[in-house]
XYZ file of C-alpha atoms in Angstrom:
413
model
C 0.000 0.000 0.000
C 2.850 2.379 0.827
C 4.486 1.614 -2.509
C 1.263 2.501 -4.350
C 1.005 5.826 -2.517
C 4.643 6.633 -3.222
C 4.158 5.772 -6.877
C 1.120 8.083 -7.190
C 2.978 10.814 -5.339
C 5.880 10.513 -7.749
C 3.521 10.857 -10.707
C 2.016 13.997 -9.229
C 5.467 15.486 -8.714
C 6.421 14.693 -12.307
C 3.264 16.347 -13.627
C 3.792 19.414 -11.483
C 7.341 19.673 -12.737
C 6.121 19.418 -16.312
C 3.562 22.155 -15.734
C 6.229 24.384 -14.258
C 8.357 23.799 -17.367
C 5.361 24.733 -19.493
C 5.155 28.076 -17.701
C 8.782 28.776 -18.449
C 8.834 27.601 -22.054
C 5.390 28.423 -23.477
C 4.071 31.697 -24.805
C 0.591 32.907 -23.922
C -0.013 33.738 -27.596
C 1.558 30.662 -29.183
C -1.658 29.100 -30.493
C -3.761 32.167 -31.285
C -5.809 31.899 -34.501
C -4.275 33.703 -37.440
C -4.832 37.447 -37.343
C -6.131 37.404 -33.747
C -4.798 39.446 -30.809
C -4.907 38.470 -27.128
C -6.989 40.865 -25.009
C -5.191 41.702 -21.760
C -7.745 44.007 -20.156
C -8.744 47.668 -19.960
C -5.760 50.010 -19.697
C -7.793 53.017 -18.578
C -11.360 54.276 -18.555
C -11.364 58.076 -18.610
C -14.499 60.062 -17.763
C -14.881 63.586 -19.184
C -17.520 66.061 -17.960
C -18.497 63.655 -15.201
C -21.932 64.228 -13.660
C -21.545 63.484 -9.952
C -25.251 63.675 -9.139
C -27.121 60.501 -8.195
C -28.564 60.316 -11.727
C -25.073 60.707 -13.197
C -23.611 58.027 -10.940
C -26.387 55.629 -11.953
C -25.819 56.294 -15.659
C -22.046 55.953 -15.368
C -22.383 52.663 -13.476
C -24.485 51.238 -16.321
C -22.027 52.492 -18.947
C -19.007 51.033 -17.143
C -20.819 47.699 -16.779
C -21.434 47.643 -20.549
C -17.731 48.260 -21.237
C -16.386 45.798 -18.658
C -14.876 42.574 -19.988
C -12.557 40.317 -17.987
C -9.283 39.145 -19.596
C -7.571 35.841 -18.877
C -6.456 35.316 -15.237
C -8.506 38.332 -14.118
C -8.483 39.059 -10.389
C -12.049 38.378 -9.152
C -13.497 39.222 -12.570
C -11.756 42.604 -12.846
C -11.412 44.133 -16.304
C -8.020 45.688 -15.539
C -6.281 43.651 -12.807
C -4.743 40.247 -13.542
C -2.915 37.604 -11.586
C 0.795 37.689 -12.533
C 0.949 33.994 -13.495
C -1.245 33.125 -16.528
C -1.413 29.450 -15.550
C -4.548 28.640 -17.581
C -3.032 30.083 -20.764
C 0.215 28.194 -20.214
C -1.695 24.938 -19.942
C -3.845 25.816 -22.981
C -0.792 26.468 -25.152
C 1.230 23.557 -23.761
C -1.518 20.947 -24.144
C -3.461 22.349 -27.112
C -2.288 19.412 -29.254
C -4.105 16.993 -26.913
C -7.567 18.560 -27.237
C -8.730 15.979 -29.797
C -7.001 13.017 -28.156
C -7.640 10.814 -25.139
C -5.633 10.416 -21.970
C -4.110 12.543 -19.245
C -3.076 15.297 -21.664
C -6.688 15.769 -22.792
C -7.876 15.832 -19.157
C -5.311 18.519 -18.257
C -6.289 20.581 -21.326
C -10.019 20.364 -20.535
C -9.809 20.978 -16.779
C -6.805 23.238 -16.274
C -6.472 25.074 -19.560
C -8.164 28.408 -20.293
C -9.052 29.541 -23.806
C -7.482 32.897 -24.713
C -9.775 35.935 -24.618
C -9.488 37.517 -28.060
C -9.885 41.159 -29.057
C -12.451 40.064 -31.635
C -14.651 38.635 -28.876
C -14.324 41.829 -26.805
C -15.431 43.922 -29.810
C -14.597 47.248 -28.179
C -16.039 49.337 -30.981
C -19.476 47.770 -30.598
C -19.287 48.105 -26.817
C -18.511 51.805 -27.209
C -21.625 52.235 -29.377
C -23.780 50.361 -26.845
C -22.376 52.539 -24.036
C -23.086 55.692 -26.067
C -26.705 54.600 -26.490
C -26.918 53.998 -22.738
C -25.784 57.575 -22.095
C -28.563 58.817 -24.352
C -31.091 56.587 -22.614
C -30.194 58.398 -19.403
C -30.604 61.831 -20.992
C -26.996 62.534 -22.011
C -27.960 63.144 -25.637
C -24.607 64.718 -26.533
C -22.577 62.119 -24.651
C -20.249 59.691 -26.388
C -17.858 56.818 -25.715
C -14.676 56.423 -27.753
C -12.523 53.321 -28.001
C -8.912 52.624 -28.913
C -6.586 49.622 -28.818
C -3.281 49.944 -26.948
C -0.519 47.634 -28.345
C 1.744 45.897 -25.826
C 5.376 44.721 -25.972
C 4.161 41.452 -27.407
C 2.654 42.482 -30.797
C 0.014 39.792 -30.358
C -1.297 41.359 -27.134
C -3.312 44.551 -26.642
C -5.276 46.478 -24.041
C -8.156 48.899 -24.637
C -8.852 52.478 -23.594
C -12.296 54.027 -23.270
C -13.020 57.751 -23.063
C -16.512 58.468 -21.688
C -17.751 62.017 -22.364
C -21.002 62.553 -20.451
C -21.471 66.094 -21.795
C -24.479 67.884 -20.301
C -27.650 66.000 -19.338
C -31.090 67.002 -20.565
C -33.795 67.671 -17.962
C -37.554 67.231 -17.976
C -39.448 70.479 -18.482
C -43.233 70.253 -18.865
C -45.048 66.896 -18.636
C -48.537 66.535 -20.130
C -50.903 63.524 -20.222
C -53.104 63.787 -23.311
C -55.967 62.005 -25.130
C -56.974 59.646 -22.318
C -60.668 58.808 -21.733
C -62.391 60.910 -19.070
C -62.228 58.326 -16.280
C -58.658 57.308 -17.086
C -57.659 60.967 -17.154
C -59.180 61.496 -13.708
C -57.190 58.506 -12.386
C -53.982 60.035 -13.730
C -54.759 63.411 -12.149
C -55.582 61.988 -8.723
C -52.365 59.902 -8.676
C -50.092 62.515 -10.270
C -47.919 62.656 -7.136
C -47.082 58.980 -7.640
C -45.645 59.588 -11.116
C -41.942 58.809 -11.525
C -41.671 61.687 -14.025
C -40.888 64.990 -12.286
C -40.118 68.370 -13.867
C -36.459 69.211 -13.305
C -35.297 65.579 -13.104
C -32.845 64.127 -15.604
C -34.539 62.793 -18.707
C -34.344 58.983 -18.627
C -35.747 56.302 -20.894
C -35.655 53.979 -17.875
C -38.009 56.361 -16.028
C -40.312 56.410 -19.046
C -40.585 52.636 -18.888
C -41.301 52.794 -15.147
C -44.114 55.268 -15.825
C -45.528 52.952 -18.466
C -45.643 50.161 -15.899
C -47.222 52.461 -13.296
C -49.991 53.570 -15.654
C -50.692 49.992 -16.697
C -51.036 48.881 -13.051
C -53.157 51.957 -12.245
C -55.620 51.260 -15.049
C -55.751 47.509 -14.462
C -56.557 48.117 -10.789
C -59.585 50.133 -11.905
C -61.176 47.725 -14.354
C -59.079 48.144 -17.518
C -58.229 44.442 -17.693
C -56.820 44.499 -21.237
C -54.545 47.521 -20.759
C -50.834 46.822 -21.196
C -47.662 48.965 -20.744
C -47.011 49.027 -24.488
C -50.276 50.943 -24.993
C -48.578 54.067 -23.576
C -46.305 56.131 -25.809
C -44.328 59.384 -25.503
C -43.545 62.504 -27.537
C -40.412 64.475 -26.649
C -39.627 67.999 -27.823
C -36.114 69.391 -27.203
C -36.488 72.570 -29.273
C -38.693 74.706 -27.035
C -36.018 75.154 -24.357
C -32.310 74.283 -24.814
C -31.205 71.418 -22.567
C -34.765 70.526 -21.593
C -37.371 68.043 -22.816
C -41.067 68.890 -23.104
C -42.778 65.539 -22.699
C -46.225 64.312 -23.724
C -47.626 61.019 -22.408
C -50.508 59.545 -24.403
C -52.099 56.257 -25.466
C -50.991 54.682 -28.741
C -53.181 55.206 -31.785
C -53.494 51.437 -32.285
C -54.796 50.656 -28.793
C -57.499 47.918 -29.001
C -61.098 48.834 -28.246
C -61.297 46.401 -25.322
C -58.284 48.059 -23.663
C -60.276 51.315 -23.450
C -63.124 49.697 -21.505
C -63.615 48.924 -17.836
C -64.696 45.406 -16.933
C -66.635 44.076 -13.956
C -66.307 40.689 -12.298
C -68.887 38.099 -13.334
C -69.367 34.446 -12.451
C -66.634 32.453 -10.679
C -66.100 28.813 -11.627
C -63.617 26.565 -9.825
C -62.387 23.355 -11.488
C -60.805 20.948 -8.986
C -58.578 18.126 -10.228
C -58.155 15.254 -7.755
C -55.069 14.022 -5.893
C -54.423 11.468 -8.640
C -55.320 13.888 -11.471
C -58.963 12.781 -11.618
C -60.883 15.256 -13.808
C -64.061 16.917 -12.455
C -67.198 14.841 -12.935
C -69.808 16.677 -10.849
C -70.901 20.247 -10.114
C -71.908 22.115 -6.973
C -73.749 25.331 -7.850
C -73.712 28.042 -5.192
C -74.914 31.617 -5.116
C -71.434 33.071 -5.537
C -69.670 30.394 -7.579
C -69.804 26.991 -9.251
C -67.461 24.225 -8.086
C -66.594 21.363 -10.436
C -65.107 18.338 -8.673
C -64.536 14.581 -8.752
C -65.775 12.070 -6.150
C -68.726 12.292 -3.784
C -68.085 15.870 -2.670
C -65.583 18.679 -3.332
C -62.129 17.995 -1.909
C -62.251 21.373 -0.143
C -65.126 23.291 1.393
C -66.391 26.144 -0.801
C -66.233 28.490 2.206
C -62.483 27.790 2.500
C -62.079 28.811 -1.112
C -64.231 31.919 -0.846
C -62.329 33.422 2.080
C -59.213 33.395 -0.113
C -60.892 35.190 -3.041
C -60.502 38.965 -2.788
C -62.941 39.786 -5.571
C -66.723 39.699 -5.717
C -69.275 39.625 -8.486
C -70.160 43.115 -9.732
C -66.863 44.742 -8.638
C -64.452 46.308 -11.107
C -61.586 44.017 -12.063
C -58.463 44.717 -9.997
C -54.986 43.438 -10.735
C -54.024 43.728 -7.066
C -57.032 41.684 -5.908
C -56.184 39.050 -8.488
C -52.578 38.886 -7.210
C -53.715 38.723 -3.569
C -56.106 35.887 -4.427
C -53.436 33.883 -6.258
C -51.001 34.307 -3.366
C -53.651 33.333 -0.791
C -54.558 30.174 -2.717
C -50.862 29.251 -2.922
C -50.361 29.834 0.818
C -53.107 27.349 1.660
C -50.688 24.552 0.731
C -53.584 22.499 -0.626
C -52.881 22.712 -4.347
C -49.746 21.879 -6.286
C -51.027 23.912 -9.229
C -53.533 26.737 -9.689
C -54.344 29.130 -12.517
C -56.779 32.043 -12.967
C -58.265 32.622 -16.418
C -60.556 35.493 -17.395
C -62.967 35.558 -20.320
C -65.720 37.958 -21.465
C -69.197 36.881 -20.431
C -70.371 37.074 -24.058
C -69.095 38.169 -27.469
C -71.251 41.273 -27.904
C -69.624 44.696 -28.278
C -71.442 45.912 -25.155
C -70.032 43.197 -22.912
C -68.342 44.674 -19.847
C -68.224 41.551 -17.629
C -65.430 39.040 -17.142
C -66.052 35.529 -15.860
C -63.159 33.980 -13.952
C -62.298 30.288 -14.260
C -59.939 28.877 -11.632
C -58.171 25.596 -12.333
C -56.524 23.854 -9.373
C -54.965 20.433 -8.789
C -54.801 18.991 -5.270
C -51.415 18.262 -3.748
C -50.728 14.974 -1.932
C -52.700 14.780 1.356
C -49.725 13.907 3.581
C -46.206 15.233 4.026
C -43.602 13.500 6.209
C -40.221 14.758 7.422
C -37.461 13.025 9.380
C -34.662 15.139 10.849
C -31.585 13.967 12.765
C -29.676 16.203 15.188
C -27.409 16.265 18.225
C -28.718 17.401 21.618
C -26.524 19.084 24.212
C -27.898 19.841 27.691
C -26.643 22.124 30.457
C -25.879 19.031 32.568
C -23.061 18.158 30.108
C -25.157 15.347 28.668
C -25.230 14.969 24.901
C -26.232 12.459 22.285
C -28.112 11.833 19.025
C -31.704 12.886 18.486
C -34.405 12.718 15.832
C -37.605 14.575 14.933
C -40.384 12.977 12.921
C -43.128 15.236 11.605
C -46.224 14.299 9.630
C -48.645 16.860 8.197
C -52.189 16.296 7.011
C -52.858 18.850 4.292
C -56.373 20.246 3.863
C -57.564 18.817 7.198
C -61.329 18.272 7.259
C -61.434 19.947 3.798
C -60.927 23.342 5.511
C -57.828 24.407 3.585
C -55.674 24.196 6.737
C -52.941 21.812 7.874
C -52.823 19.546 10.931
C -49.308 18.540 11.985
C -47.990 15.966 14.473
C -44.391 16.005 15.654
C -42.488 13.359 17.644
C -39.078 14.107 19.160
C -36.683 11.612 20.642
C -33.073 11.641 21.826
C -30.561 9.648 23.816
C -27.957 11.458 25.932
C -25.110 10.438 28.155
C -22.473 12.247 30.163
């Protein structure tokens, strides 16, 4: 046994010695594809006309993230700092000839080698264009990012420089909400303080998108079920006042008719699939909802379902109430799957009622857990212990759990 260990140890020493020789004898650019240059990181990233406000810091952080690209042997993913020993590249170049073979050489190449990061994969020019567009998204319309390659001593290696000119940001001037229906317009006016668009703030495409989302949620919480963020558009005028944007917020011209209407809640139907995926075969019709189920009776009491529904027939549709209902149903722990589907009550143009169909599949009725631990008492006694817990889901069809727990341990001093 000792001889076997010594033999393996000798092999490891030989391999380590070989790897050390690779580091001395191999170039990091030996096996680069023809015409390619090894990227060795960012030499410098210069910022001109830096905006040190919170908005400027946010924009610059996004721009720097778009330009960042880690070279080989980067220190913790840094774009500019590298470990002094390019071990992965040495292995790649030393064992590149084994990549299509079998054996130890192939294993070393696959597991210890690192493919060279090429300038063509960094594509600094494209990154500079993306970063320039990011500046404009944050309101720096005259900002720009320039890129240049910096040759190194080894002609097959290069670093990159970026010069970020933030120029002057544009600010929001007047903000007007136009062409909305009367009720929608009143909603906008009463919630104007909640708008993310404020006169005097930096213009930002990101803020425009946030306002789109806010308006969509606002309308959907007041019955506009079919309204979506993409139904809001913007017009920006930069000519009225230099350095400022006059903004108009309005619905798109192609907004569907149904998205302009408010809808009320209609009939609720619940389709319950059994523990073993049995489809519903019977119906229980109640005043507030219909329950479709399999077996002799519904697997859960209708009252347990109703107390987790936050909408009622005749109320305006509300996105928040829908979300609360979905979360409450999930928290019951009774179903492994549930889905809410809405559909117009009829196909007439005057229809303003949505029926809701809820599809749910029961989870397994029992859960069991076994946990092992070590107990340690103040009397210096200790020993192994165990906890066994069994849970009956949907106890008495009430949508609640009943759990039993047994603990046991054995200690000695």
